[in-house]
CSV table of C-alpha atoms and ligand atoms in Angstrom, one decimal:
chain,number,residue,atom,x,y,z
A,895,MET,CA,-47.7,6.8,3.9
A,896,ALA,CA,-50.2,4.8,6.3
A,897,LEU,CA,-52.1,1.8,6.0
A,898,VAL,CA,-55.6,2.6,7.5
A,899,VAL,CA,-58.6,0.7,8.3
A,900,ALA,CA,-61.5,3.3,8.1
A,901,LYS,CA,-65.0,1.8,9.0
A,902,PHE,CA,-68.3,3.4,8.1
A,903,GLY,CA,-71.6,2.6,10.3
A,904,GLY,CA,-75.0,2.4,9.0
A,905,THR,CA,-75.9,6.4,9.0
A,906,SER,CA,-72.7,6.8,7.1
A,907,VAL,CA,-73.7,4.6,4.5
A,908,ALA,CA,-77.5,4.9,4.5
A,909,SER,CA,-78.1,6.3,0.8
A,910,PRO,CA,-76.6,6.1,-2.4
A,911,GLU,CA,-75.1,9.7,-1.7
A,912,ARG,CA,-73.8,8.8,1.3
A,913,ILE,CA,-72.3,5.8,0.0
A,914,GLN,CA,-70.6,8.1,-2.7
A,915,ASN,CA,-69.5,10.5,0.0
A,916,VAL,CA,-67.6,7.1,1.7
A,917,ALA,CA,-66.2,6.6,-1.8
A,918,LYS,CA,-64.6,10.0,-2.2
A,919,ARG,CA,-63.3,10.0,0.9
A,920,LEU,CA,-61.3,6.5,0.8
A,921,ILE,CA,-60.2,7.8,-2.8
A,922,LYS,CA,-59.0,11.0,-1.4
A,923,LYS,CA,-57.1,8.9,1.2
A,924,LYS,CA,-55.5,6.6,-1.3
A,925,GLU,CA,-54.7,9.5,-3.6
A,926,ALA,CA,-52.7,10.8,-0.7
A,927,GLY,CA,-50.7,7.6,-0.6
A,928,ASP,CA,-52.4,5.5,1.8
A,929,ARG,CA,-53.2,2.2,1.8
A,930,VAL,CA,-57.0,1.7,2.7
A,931,VAL,CA,-59.2,-1.1,3.9
A,932,ALA,CA,-62.8,0.0,4.2
A,933,VAL,CA,-65.3,-2.1,6.7
A,934,VAL,CA,-68.8,-1.1,6.1
A,935,SER,CA,-72.3,-1.8,8.4
A,936,ALA,CA,-75.5,-2.5,6.4
A,937,MET,CA,-76.9,0.2,5.2
A,938,GLY,CA,-79.4,2.4,7.8
A,939,LYS,CA,-81.8,0.6,9.7
A,940,THR,CA,-81.5,-2.6,7.3
A,941,THR,CA,-80.6,-5.1,10.3
A,942,ASP,CA,-83.3,-4.2,12.2
A,943,GLU,CA,-85.8,-4.5,9.3
A,944,LEU,CA,-84.0,-7.7,8.8
A,945,VAL,CA,-84.9,-8.7,12.2
A,946,SER,CA,-88.4,-7.9,12.0
A,947,LEU,CA,-88.8,-9.7,8.9
A,948,ALA,CA,-87.6,-12.8,10.6
A,949,ASP,CA,-90.1,-12.2,13.2
A,950,ALA,CA,-93.1,-11.8,10.8
A,951,VAL,CA,-92.0,-15.6,9.6
A,952,ASN,CA,-91.1,-17.1,12.9
A,953,ASN,CA,-91.5,-15.7,16.6
A,954,ALA,CA,-88.3,-18.0,17.6
A,955,PRO,CA,-85.9,-18.3,14.6
A,956,THR,CA,-82.8,-20.3,15.0
A,957,LYS,CA,-79.8,-18.6,15.4
A,958,ARG,CA,-77.9,-19.9,12.9
A,959,GLU,CA,-80.7,-19.0,9.9
A,960,MET,CA,-80.9,-15.6,12.2
A,961,ASP,CA,-77.1,-15.2,11.3
A,962,MET,CA,-77.5,-16.4,7.5
A,963,LEU,CA,-79.9,-13.6,7.3
A,964,LEU,CA,-78.5,-10.4,9.2
A,965,SER,CA,-75.2,-11.0,7.3
A,966,THR,CA,-76.7,-10.3,4.0
A,967,GLY,CA,-77.2,-6.3,4.9
A,968,GLU,CA,-73.0,-5.9,5.0
A,969,GLN,CA,-72.9,-7.7,1.9
A,970,VAL,CA,-75.3,-4.8,0.3
A,971,SER,CA,-73.1,-1.9,1.4
A,972,MET,CA,-69.9,-3.6,0.7
A,973,ALA,CA,-70.6,-4.5,-2.9
A,974,LEU,CA,-72.2,-0.7,-3.5
A,975,LEU,CA,-69.3,1.0,-2.0
A,976,ALA,CA,-67.0,-1.2,-4.6
A,977,MET,CA,-69.0,-0.4,-7.2
A,978,ALA,CA,-69.2,3.5,-6.2
A,979,ILE,CA,-65.6,3.6,-6.0
A,980,GLN,CA,-65.0,1.7,-9.5
A,981,SER,CA,-67.2,4.4,-10.8
A,982,MET,CA,-65.1,7.1,-10.1
A,983,GLY,CA,-62.3,5.4,-11.7
A,984,HIS,CA,-60.4,3.7,-9.0
A,985,ARG,CA,-59.6,-0.2,-8.3
A,986,ALA,CA,-61.8,-1.4,-5.6
A,987,VAL,CA,-62.7,-5.1,-4.2
A,988,SER,CA,-65.1,-6.1,-1.8
A,989,PHE,CA,-64.8,-9.0,0.5
A,990,THR,CA,-67.3,-11.0,2.7
A,991,GLY,CA,-66.0,-11.9,5.8
A,992,TRP,CA,-65.1,-15.1,5.2
A,993,GLN,CA,-63.4,-13.9,2.0
A,994,ALA,CA,-61.5,-11.4,4.3
A,995,GLY,CA,-60.1,-14.5,6.6
A,996,ILE,CA,-62.1,-14.0,9.6
A,997,VAL,CA,-62.7,-16.8,11.2
A,998,THR,CA,-65.5,-17.3,14.5
A,999,ASP,CA,-66.1,-19.5,17.3
A,1000,ASP,CA,-69.8,-20.9,16.8
A,1001,GLU,CA,-71.8,-18.8,19.2
A,1002,PHE,CA,-74.2,-17.7,16.6
A,1003,SER,CA,-75.3,-14.2,17.2
A,1004,ARG,CA,-72.6,-12.9,19.2
A,1005,ALA,CA,-69.5,-15.0,17.7
A,1006,LYS,CA,-66.0,-14.1,18.9
A,1007,ILE,CA,-63.2,-13.8,16.4
A,1008,GLU,CA,-60.8,-16.4,16.5
A,1009,ILE,CA,-58.3,-16.1,13.7
A,1010,ILE,CA,-57.9,-13.7,11.0
A,1011,ASN,CA,-55.9,-14.3,8.0
A,1012,ALA,CA,-55.7,-11.4,6.2
A,1013,ASP,CA,-53.2,-12.8,3.1
A,1014,ARG,CA,-56.0,-12.0,0.5
A,1015,ILE,CA,-56.6,-8.3,1.5
A,1016,ILE,CA,-52.7,-7.6,1.5
A,1017,ASP,CA,-52.9,-9.3,-1.9
A,1018,GLU,CA,-55.2,-6.9,-3.1
A,1019,LEU,CA,-53.6,-3.9,-1.3
A,1020,ASP,CA,-50.7,-4.7,-3.1
A,1021,ASN,CA,-52.8,-4.7,-6.5
A,1022,GLY,CA,-53.3,-1.2,-5.6
A,1023,ALA,CA,-57.0,-1.7,-4.9
A,1024,ILE,CA,-59.1,0.0,-2.1
A,1025,VAL,CA,-60.3,-3.2,-0.2
A,1026,VAL,CA,-64.0,-3.2,1.2
A,1027,VAL,CA,-64.7,-5.4,3.9
A,1028,ALA,CA,-68.4,-6.5,5.0
A,1029,GLY,CA,-68.3,-5.8,9.1
A,1030,PHE,CA,-70.3,-7.9,11.6
A,1031,GLN,CA,-69.9,-11.2,10.2
A,1032,GLY,CA,-67.5,-14.1,10.0
A,1033,LEU,CA,-67.0,-17.9,9.4
A,1034,THR,CA,-67.1,-21.0,11.7
A,1035,HIS,CA,-64.2,-23.7,11.6
A,1036,SER,CA,-67.0,-25.8,10.2
A,1037,GLY,CA,-68.0,-23.3,7.4
A,1038,ASP,CA,-71.4,-21.5,8.7
A,1039,ILE,CA,-72.0,-18.1,8.7
A,1040,THR,CA,-71.5,-16.0,12.0
A,1041,THR,CA,-72.6,-12.5,13.0
A,1042,LEU,CA,-70.2,-10.9,15.8
A,1043,GLY,CA,-73.4,-8.8,17.9
A,1044,ARG,CA,-74.8,-5.9,17.2
A,1045,GLY,CA,-72.3,-3.0,16.4
A,1046,GLY,CA,-70.2,-5.7,15.7
A,1047,SER,CA,-68.5,-4.0,12.6
A,1048,ASP,CA,-66.5,-2.0,14.9
A,1049,THR,CA,-64.9,-5.4,15.8
A,1050,THR,CA,-64.4,-6.6,12.3
A,1051,ALA,CA,-62.5,-3.2,11.7
A,1052,VAL,CA,-60.2,-3.5,15.0
A,1053,ALA,CA,-59.8,-7.1,14.3
A,1054,VAL,CA,-58.8,-6.4,10.4
A,1055,ALA,CA,-56.6,-3.6,11.5
A,1056,HIS,CA,-54.7,-6.0,14.0
A,1057,GLY,CA,-54.5,-8.8,11.1
A,1058,ILE,CA,-52.8,-6.3,8.3
A,1059,GLY,CA,-50.6,-4.3,11.2
A,1060,ALA,CA,-52.6,-1.2,9.9
A,1061,ASP,CA,-51.1,2.0,11.7
A,1062,ILE,CA,-54.8,3.4,12.8
A,1063,CYS,CA,-58.3,2.0,12.9
A,1064,GLU,CA,-60.5,4.8,12.2
A,1065,ILE,CA,-64.0,4.0,13.5
A,1066,TYR,CA,-66.5,6.9,11.7
A,1067,SER,CA,-70.0,7.5,12.6
A,1068,ASP,CA,-72.7,10.4,13.0
A,1069,VAL,CA,-70.6,11.8,15.8
A,1070,ASP,CA,-67.4,13.5,15.9
A,1071,GLY,CA,-65.9,11.4,18.2
A,1072,VAL,CA,-66.5,9.9,21.8
A,1073,TYR,CA,-68.0,12.6,24.2
A,1074,SER,CA,-68.4,12.9,28.1
A,1075,ALA,CA,-71.7,11.8,27.6
A,1076,ASP,CA,-74.1,10.6,24.8
A,1077,PRO,CA,-74.3,14.0,23.3
A,1078,ARG,CA,-77.9,13.5,22.3
A,1079,VAL,CA,-79.2,12.9,25.4
A,1080,ALA,CA,-76.9,15.4,27.3
A,1081,PRO,CA,-76.2,18.4,24.9
A,1082,ARG,CA,-73.4,20.0,27.4
A,1083,ALA,CA,-71.5,16.9,27.0
A,1084,ARG,CA,-67.6,17.5,25.6
A,1085,LYS,CA,-65.8,16.0,23.2
A,1086,LEU,CA,-62.7,13.9,24.6
A,1087,ASP,CA,-59.3,14.2,22.4
A,1088,VAL,CA,-58.2,11.0,23.9
A,1089,VAL,CA,-59.8,8.3,26.0
A,1090,SER,CA,-57.5,5.4,27.6
A,1091,TYR,CA,-58.5,1.7,26.7
A,1092,ASP,CA,-59.5,0.9,30.3
A,1093,ASP,CA,-62.4,4.1,30.5
A,1094,MET,CA,-63.3,3.1,26.9
A,1095,LEU,CA,-64.1,-0.3,27.5
A,1096,GLU,CA,-66.3,0.5,30.6
A,1097,LEU,CA,-68.1,2.9,29.0
A,1098,SER,CA,-69.1,1.0,26.0
A,1099,SER,CA,-69.7,-2.1,28.5
A,1100,GLU,CA,-72.0,0.4,30.4
A,1101,GLY,CA,-74.1,1.3,27.1
A,1102,ALA,CA,-71.9,4.1,25.2
A,1103,GLY,CA,-72.7,2.9,22.1
A,1104,VAL,CA,-70.2,4.9,20.1
A,1105,LEU,CA,-68.1,2.0,20.2
A,1106,GLN,CA,-68.9,-1.6,20.6
A,1107,SER,CA,-67.2,-3.2,24.1
A,1108,ARG,CA,-66.0,-5.8,22.2
A,1109,ALA,CA,-64.1,-3.7,19.8
A,1110,VAL,CA,-62.4,-1.9,22.4
A,1111,GLU,CA,-61.6,-5.1,24.1
A,1112,PHE,CA,-59.9,-6.4,21.2
A,1113,ALA,CA,-58.3,-3.4,20.7
A,1114,ARG,CA,-56.8,-3.0,24.1
A,1115,LYS,CA,-55.6,-6.7,23.7
A,1116,PHE,CA,-53.9,-6.2,20.8
A,1117,GLY,CA,-52.8,-2.4,21.0
A,1118,VAL,CA,-54.8,-1.5,18.0
A,1119,VAL,CA,-55.3,2.7,18.0
A,1120,ILE,CA,-58.5,3.8,17.4
A,1121,HIS,CA,-59.6,6.9,16.0
A,1122,ALA,CA,-63.3,7.7,16.5
A,1123,ARG,CA,-64.2,10.3,14.4
A,1124,SER,CA,-67.4,12.0,12.2
A,1125,ALA,CA,-67.9,10.4,8.8
A,1126,PHE,CA,-69.5,14.2,7.7
A,1127,SER,CA,-66.4,16.2,8.5
A,1128,ASP,CA,-62.5,16.3,8.8
A,1129,GLU,CA,-62.4,17.4,12.0
A,1130,PRO,CA,-59.9,15.1,14.3
A,1131,GLY,CA,-61.9,13.1,16.8
A,1132,THR,CA,-61.3,11.1,19.6
A,1133,ILE,CA,-58.2,8.7,20.2
A,1134,VAL,CA,-58.4,5.4,22.2
A,1135,LYS,CA,-55.4,4.1,23.1
A,1136,GLU,CA,-53.1,3.0,26.6
A,1137,VAL,CA,-52.5,6.1,28.4
A,1138,ALA,CA,-50.3,6.2,31.5
A,1139,PRO,CA,-52.3,7.7,34.7
A,1140,THR,CA,-51.3,11.2,35.5
A,1141,MET,CA,-51.7,13.4,38.3
A,1142,GLU,CA,-53.8,16.1,36.4
A,1143,GLN,CA,-56.1,13.4,35.2
A,1144,ALA,CA,-59.8,14.0,35.6
A,1145,VAL,CA,-61.9,11.9,38.3
A,1146,ILE,CA,-64.4,11.3,35.9
A,1147,THR,CA,-63.9,10.8,32.3
A,1148,GLY,CA,-67.6,10.1,31.4
A,1149,ILE,CA,-71.0,8.9,31.8
A,1150,ALA,CA,-72.5,6.2,30.0
A,1151,HIS,CA,-76.2,4.7,30.3
A,1152,ASP,CA,-78.6,2.2,29.2
A,1153,THR,CA,-82.2,2.0,29.0
A,1154,SER,CA,-82.4,-1.6,27.6
A,1155,GLU,CA,-82.6,-3.4,30.9
A,1156,MET,CA,-85.5,-4.6,33.0
A,1157,LYS,CA,-85.8,-5.6,36.9
A,1158,VAL,CA,-87.6,-8.2,38.1
A,1159,THR,CA,-88.1,-8.2,42.3
A,1160,ILE,CA,-88.9,-12.1,43.7
A,1161,ARG,CA,-90.4,-10.9,47.1
A,1162,GLY,CA,-91.1,-13.3,50.3
A,1163,LEU,CA,-88.3,-15.7,50.0
A,1164,ALA,CA,-87.2,-18.0,52.9
A,1165,ASP,CA,-84.2,-16.1,54.4
A,1166,GLU,CA,-81.9,-19.3,54.2
A,1167,ALA,CA,-79.1,-20.1,52.7
A,1168,GLY,CA,-79.1,-21.4,49.1
A,1169,MET,CA,-82.0,-19.3,47.7
A,1170,ALA,CA,-79.9,-17.0,45.4
A,1171,ALA,CA,-78.0,-20.2,44.3
A,1172,ARG,CA,-81.3,-21.4,43.1
A,1173,ILE,CA,-82.5,-18.4,41.6
A,1174,PHE,CA,-79.5,-17.7,39.4
A,1175,SER,CA,-78.5,-21.4,38.6
A,1176,THR,CA,-82.4,-21.4,37.0
A,1177,LEU,CA,-81.6,-18.0,35.1
A,1178,ALA,CA,-78.2,-19.3,34.4
A,1179,SER,CA,-79.3,-22.4,32.6
A,1180,ASN,CA,-81.6,-20.2,30.1
A,1181,LYS,CA,-78.6,-18.2,29.6
A,1182,VAL,CA,-80.4,-15.1,31.1
A,1183,SER,CA,-77.2,-12.6,31.3
A,1184,VAL,CA,-78.0,-11.1,35.0
A,1185,ASP,CA,-76.2,-7.5,35.4
A,1186,MET,CA,-77.0,-6.2,38.8
A,1187,ILE,CA,-78.2,-7.9,41.9
A,1188,ILE,CA,-79.6,-6.9,45.8
A,1189,GLN,CA,-80.9,-8.7,48.1
A,1190,ASN,CA,-82.4,-7.4,51.2
A,1191,ALA,CA,-83.7,-9.1,54.5
A,1192,SER,CA,-86.7,-8.3,56.0
A,1193,SER,CA,-87.7,-8.1,59.7
A,1194,ASP,CA,-90.4,-11.3,59.5
A,1195,GLY,CA,-87.6,-13.2,58.3
A,1196,LYS,CA,-88.2,-13.3,54.8
A,1197,ALA,CA,-86.0,-11.8,51.7
A,1198,ASN,CA,-86.4,-10.2,48.4
A,1199,ILE,CA,-83.9,-10.4,45.5
A,1200,SER,CA,-83.8,-7.9,42.9
A,1201,PHE,CA,-81.9,-8.1,39.4
A,1202,THR,CA,-81.6,-6.8,36.5
A,1203,PHE,CA,-81.1,-8.6,32.9
A,1204,PRO,CA,-81.4,-7.0,29.1
A,1205,GLY,CA,-84.9,-6.3,27.9
A,1206,SER,CA,-84.2,-8.3,24.9
A,1207,GLN,CA,-84.4,-11.7,27.1
A,1208,ARG,CA,-87.6,-10.9,28.8
A,1209,ASP,CA,-89.7,-13.8,27.8
A,1210,ILE,CA,-87.1,-16.5,28.5
A,1211,ALA,CA,-86.2,-14.4,31.7
A,1212,LEU,CA,-89.8,-14.2,32.8
A,1213,ASP,CA,-90.9,-17.7,32.3
A,1214,ALA,CA,-87.6,-18.8,34.0
A,1215,VAL,CA,-88.8,-16.3,37.3
A,1216,ASP,CA,-92.3,-17.5,37.2
A,1217,GLN,CA,-90.7,-21.4,37.2
A,1218,ILE,CA,-88.5,-20.8,40.1
A,1219,SER,CA,-90.7,-18.4,41.9
A,1220,LYS,CA,-93.4,-20.9,42.3
A,1221,GLU,CA,-90.7,-23.8,43.6
A,1222,LEU,CA,-89.3,-21.4,46.2
A,1223,ASN,CA,-93.0,-20.6,47.4
A,1224,ALA,CA,-92.0,-16.9,46.7
A,1225,SER,CA,-94.9,-14.5,47.5
A,1226,GLU,CA,-94.6,-11.9,44.6
A,1227,VAL,CA,-93.2,-11.2,41.3
A,1228,LEU,CA,-92.6,-7.5,40.5
A,1229,VAL,CA,-91.6,-6.5,36.9
A,1230,ASP,CA,-90.1,-2.9,36.1
A,1231,ASP,CA,-89.2,-2.2,32.6
A,1232,ASN,CA,-88.7,1.2,32.7
A,1233,ILE,CA,-85.4,1.7,34.4
A,1234,ALA,CA,-82.1,3.2,33.5
A,1235,LYS,CA,-78.6,2.3,34.7
A,1236,VAL,CA,-76.5,5.3,34.9
A,1237,SER,CA,-72.7,5.0,34.9
A,1238,ILE,CA,-70.0,7.2,35.9
A,1239,VAL,CA,-66.9,6.2,34.7
A,1240,GLY,CA,-63.2,7.1,35.2
A,1241,THR,CA,-59.6,5.5,36.0
A,1242,GLY,CA,-59.0,8.9,38.0
A,1243,MET,CA,-61.6,7.5,40.5
A,1244,LYS,CA,-59.2,5.2,42.0
A,1245,SER,CA,-57.2,8.0,43.5
A,1246,SER,CA,-59.7,9.9,44.2
A,1247,PRO,CA,-62.0,9.1,47.5
A,1248,GLY,CA,-65.8,10.6,48.0
A,1249,VAL,CA,-67.0,10.3,44.7
A,1250,ALA,CA,-69.6,8.1,45.4
A,1251,ALA,CA,-70.9,10.6,48.2
A,1252,ARG,CA,-70.6,13.5,45.6
A,1253,ALA,CA,-72.5,11.1,43.0
A,1254,PHE,CA,-75.4,10.3,45.5
A,1255,LYS,CA,-75.9,13.8,46.9
A,1256,ALA,CA,-76.2,15.3,43.4
A,1257,LEU,CA,-78.8,12.9,42.6
A,1258,ALA,CA,-80.9,13.4,46.1
A,1259,GLU,CA,-80.7,17.0,45.3
A,1260,ASN,CA,-82.4,16.6,42.1
A,1261,LYS,CA,-84.9,14.3,43.7
A,1262,ILE,CA,-83.5,11.2,42.0
A,1263,ASN,CA,-84.2,7.8,43.6
A,1264,ILE,CA,-81.2,5.5,43.7
A,1265,VAL,CA,-82.9,2.2,43.0
A,1266,MET,CA,-79.6,-0.2,43.0
A,1267,ILE,CA,-76.1,0.5,43.1
A,1268,SER,CA,-72.9,-1.2,41.8
A,1269,THR,CA,-69.3,-0.4,41.8
A,1270,SER,CA,-65.8,-1.4,40.1
A,1271,PRO,CA,-62.6,0.4,40.9
A,1272,ILE,CA,-63.2,2.8,38.0
A,1273,ARG,CA,-67.1,2.8,37.9
A,1274,LEU,CA,-70.2,3.6,39.7
A,1275,SER,CA,-73.5,2.7,38.3
A,1276,VAL,CA,-77.0,3.4,39.7
A,1277,VAL,CA,-80.4,2.4,38.4
A,1278,VAL,CA,-82.7,4.8,38.3
A,1279,ASP,CA,-86.5,5.5,37.1
A,1280,GLY,CA,-86.3,5.3,33.3
A,1281,ASP,CA,-88.1,8.7,33.6
A,1282,GLN,CA,-85.5,10.4,35.2
A,1283,VAL,CA,-82.4,9.1,33.2
A,1284,GLN,CA,-81.5,12.6,31.1
A,1285,ASP,CA,-81.9,14.3,34.5
A,1286,ALA,CA,-79.3,11.9,36.6
A,1287,ILE,CA,-76.9,11.9,33.5
A,1288,GLN,CA,-77.3,16.0,33.5
A,1289,CYS,CA,-76.9,16.5,37.2
A,1290,LEU,CA,-73.7,14.2,37.4
A,1291,HIS,CA,-72.3,15.8,34.3
A,1292,THR,CA,-72.3,19.2,35.8
A,1293,GLU,CA,-71.4,17.9,39.6
A,1294,PHE,CA,-68.0,16.3,38.1
A,1295,GLY,CA,-67.2,19.2,36.1
A,1296,LEU,CA,-67.8,17.8,32.6
A,1297,ASP,CA,-70.3,20.4,31.1
A,1298,SER,CA,-69.0,22.0,28.3
A,1299,ASP,CA,-69.2,25.9,27.1
A,1300,SER,CA,-71.0,24.8,23.7
A,1301,VAL,CA,-74.0,22.7,23.0
A,1302,PHE,CA,-73.8,19.6,20.8
A,1303,GLU,CA,-75.3,20.2,17.5
A,1304,GLU,CA,-76.7,18.0,14.9
A,1305,THR,CA,-75.8,18.8,11.5
A,1306,GLN,CA,-76.3,16.1,8.7
A,1307,LEU,CA,-79.2,13.5,10.4
A,1308,SER,CA,-82.6,13.6,9.4
A,1309,ALA,CA,-85.2,14.3,12.2
A,1310,GLU,CA,-86.2,10.2,11.5
A,1311,GLU,CA,-82.9,9.2,11.9
A,1312,ILE,CA,-82.4,11.0,15.2
A,1313,ALA,CA,-85.3,9.6,16.6
A,1314,ALA,CA,-84.2,6.3,15.8
A,1315,LYS,CA,-81.1,6.6,17.4
A,1316,MET,CA,-82.7,8.1,20.5
A,1317,ASN,CA,-84.6,4.7,20.6
A,1318,LYS,CA,-81.9,2.7,20.2
A,1319,GLY,CA,-81.7,0.0,23.3
A,1320,ARG,CA,-85.2,0.2,24.2
B,199,LIG,P1,-72.8,3.6,13.8
B,199,LIG,O1,-74.0,3.3,13.1
B,199,LIG,O2,-71.9,4.4,13.0
B,199,LIG,O3,-71.9,2.3,14.0
B,199,LIG,P2,-73.4,4.2,16.7
B,199,LIG,O4,-75.3,4.6,16.3
B,199,LIG,O5,-73.4,2.7,16.8
B,199,LIG,O6,-72.8,4.5,15.0
B,199,LIG,O7,-72.9,4.8,17.7
B,199,LIG,C1,-72.7,6.5,17.3
B,199,LIG,C2,-74.5,6.6,18.2
B,199,LIG,O8,-73.4,6.7,19.8
B,199,LIG,C3,-74.5,8.5,18.2
B,199,LIG,O9,-75.2,8.7,17.6
B,199,LIG,C4,-74.6,8.6,20.0
B,199,LIG,O10,-76.0,9.0,20.0
B,199,LIG,C5,-74.3,7.4,20.4
B,199,LIG,N1,-73.4,7.7,21.9
B,199,LIG,C6,-73.4,7.2,22.6
B,199,LIG,N2,-72.7,7.6,23.6
B,199,LIG,C7,-71.8,8.3,23.1
B,199,LIG,C8,-70.9,9.0,23.6
B,199,LIG,N3,-70.2,9.1,24.7
B,199,LIG,N4,-69.9,9.8,22.8
B,199,LIG,C9,-70.4,10.0,21.3
B,199,LIG,N5,-71.5,9.3,21.1
B,199,LIG,C10,-72.4,8.5,21.9
B,200,LIG,N1,-75.4,-4.1,11.1
B,200,LIG,C1,-74.9,-4.6,12.3
B,200,LIG,C2,-76.2,-3.9,13.5
B,200,LIG,O1,-76.9,-3.4,13.3
B,200,LIG,C3,-73.8,-4.1,12.7
B,200,LIG,C4,-73.3,-3.0,13.1
B,200,LIG,O2,-73.9,-2.1,12.5
B,200,LIG,O3,-72.1,-2.6,13.3
B,200,LIG,O4,-75.9,-4.1,14.8
B,201,LIG,MG1,-72.1,1.2,16.1
């Protein structure tokens, strides 16, 4: 008998039939003797549709009202799932984030979970119910509804698993595990059996949307073991846990990519102290999350600074850039929103010199120009032209011996769902 948290993402609960399938899976677990808590996302593209709806009435809604709106998506799926379970003759009870005892800070739209008081969940498990919790939401200390950032139901699942002391946190989605690259972009990607928290955190932070990075961070902090697996099959997926380094470890665990960022270059700045400080202070005071930065001095005593940031912050960032580039008398501002960041990740890199050289050579042989570079002890990221993202992933995947013999096959998703997945982050 195990105590299990099972999280189902949007695609897995996109229709009444899929909700019924989830109900059947949960009942099967219960009948096998497990105590089960389900965490659900909003159905299909509901969250995106709610965002569009907000946009239709106000192009700059307050974050508080936005969270009020977006949290409704998960409330629909949790109630429907509980009803489906009940209709199959089993006890079920659904809880909103706040009923489940999830208390967050007051950073609307990207709140952090501070406390989870799981008494009510445990009481209902003791009563023999399957408990269904709405993902992605919580309540501030002063009683306002918050959401946990896009993909945040994963974090709810890990937090609930920690709160009830679950044996495992299962994250079910439309792929059957964590792959060495997004299998929809790199069909030769291989499914990984086990990934360390450190590698997974780096992959998720750099764009591998299969697990939200905050969920992995939370899991690492509290030692929650994650099993990422398919909502449509019983095959085992990928275990994410603490892994001791070994001698046989692969140099690279996987490749993540992110097409959601854009790049700005400010040209013709005076090459003197304080310029970068002024530019990045202005961006920081506008809460722009700058990612990569490069600066180069030119021979005529002028400097250029380029940096990347999320495309979702386009308007606010470009306004700030406009203001500061005028103040600093810059000669020109260039904007490029067709870029992609490709990151190779692996704890094995630490003990393996020459990784960067190999990566750059592979890219060069495939005529892929590197626009920016950044590194950490277990990661190398390059920015390339957005049109070359797939080629870049594929050549690095091959170079580091990650290619699988088989090709990833889509089994359950409609063409429309696949297209929506591919456009995510654009
Ligand atoms: P859910 O809606 O269930 O939370 P997500 O769309 O958030 O599911 O995550 C699953 C998707 O993550 C897959 O459809 C896949 O395209 C994408 N993905 C990106 N990187 C990876 C990776 N390394 N391994 C597996 N899937 C990945
Ligand atoms: N529904 C939310 C989103 O689309 C949360 C989640 O799916 O995890 O981002
Ligand atoms: Mg997700």
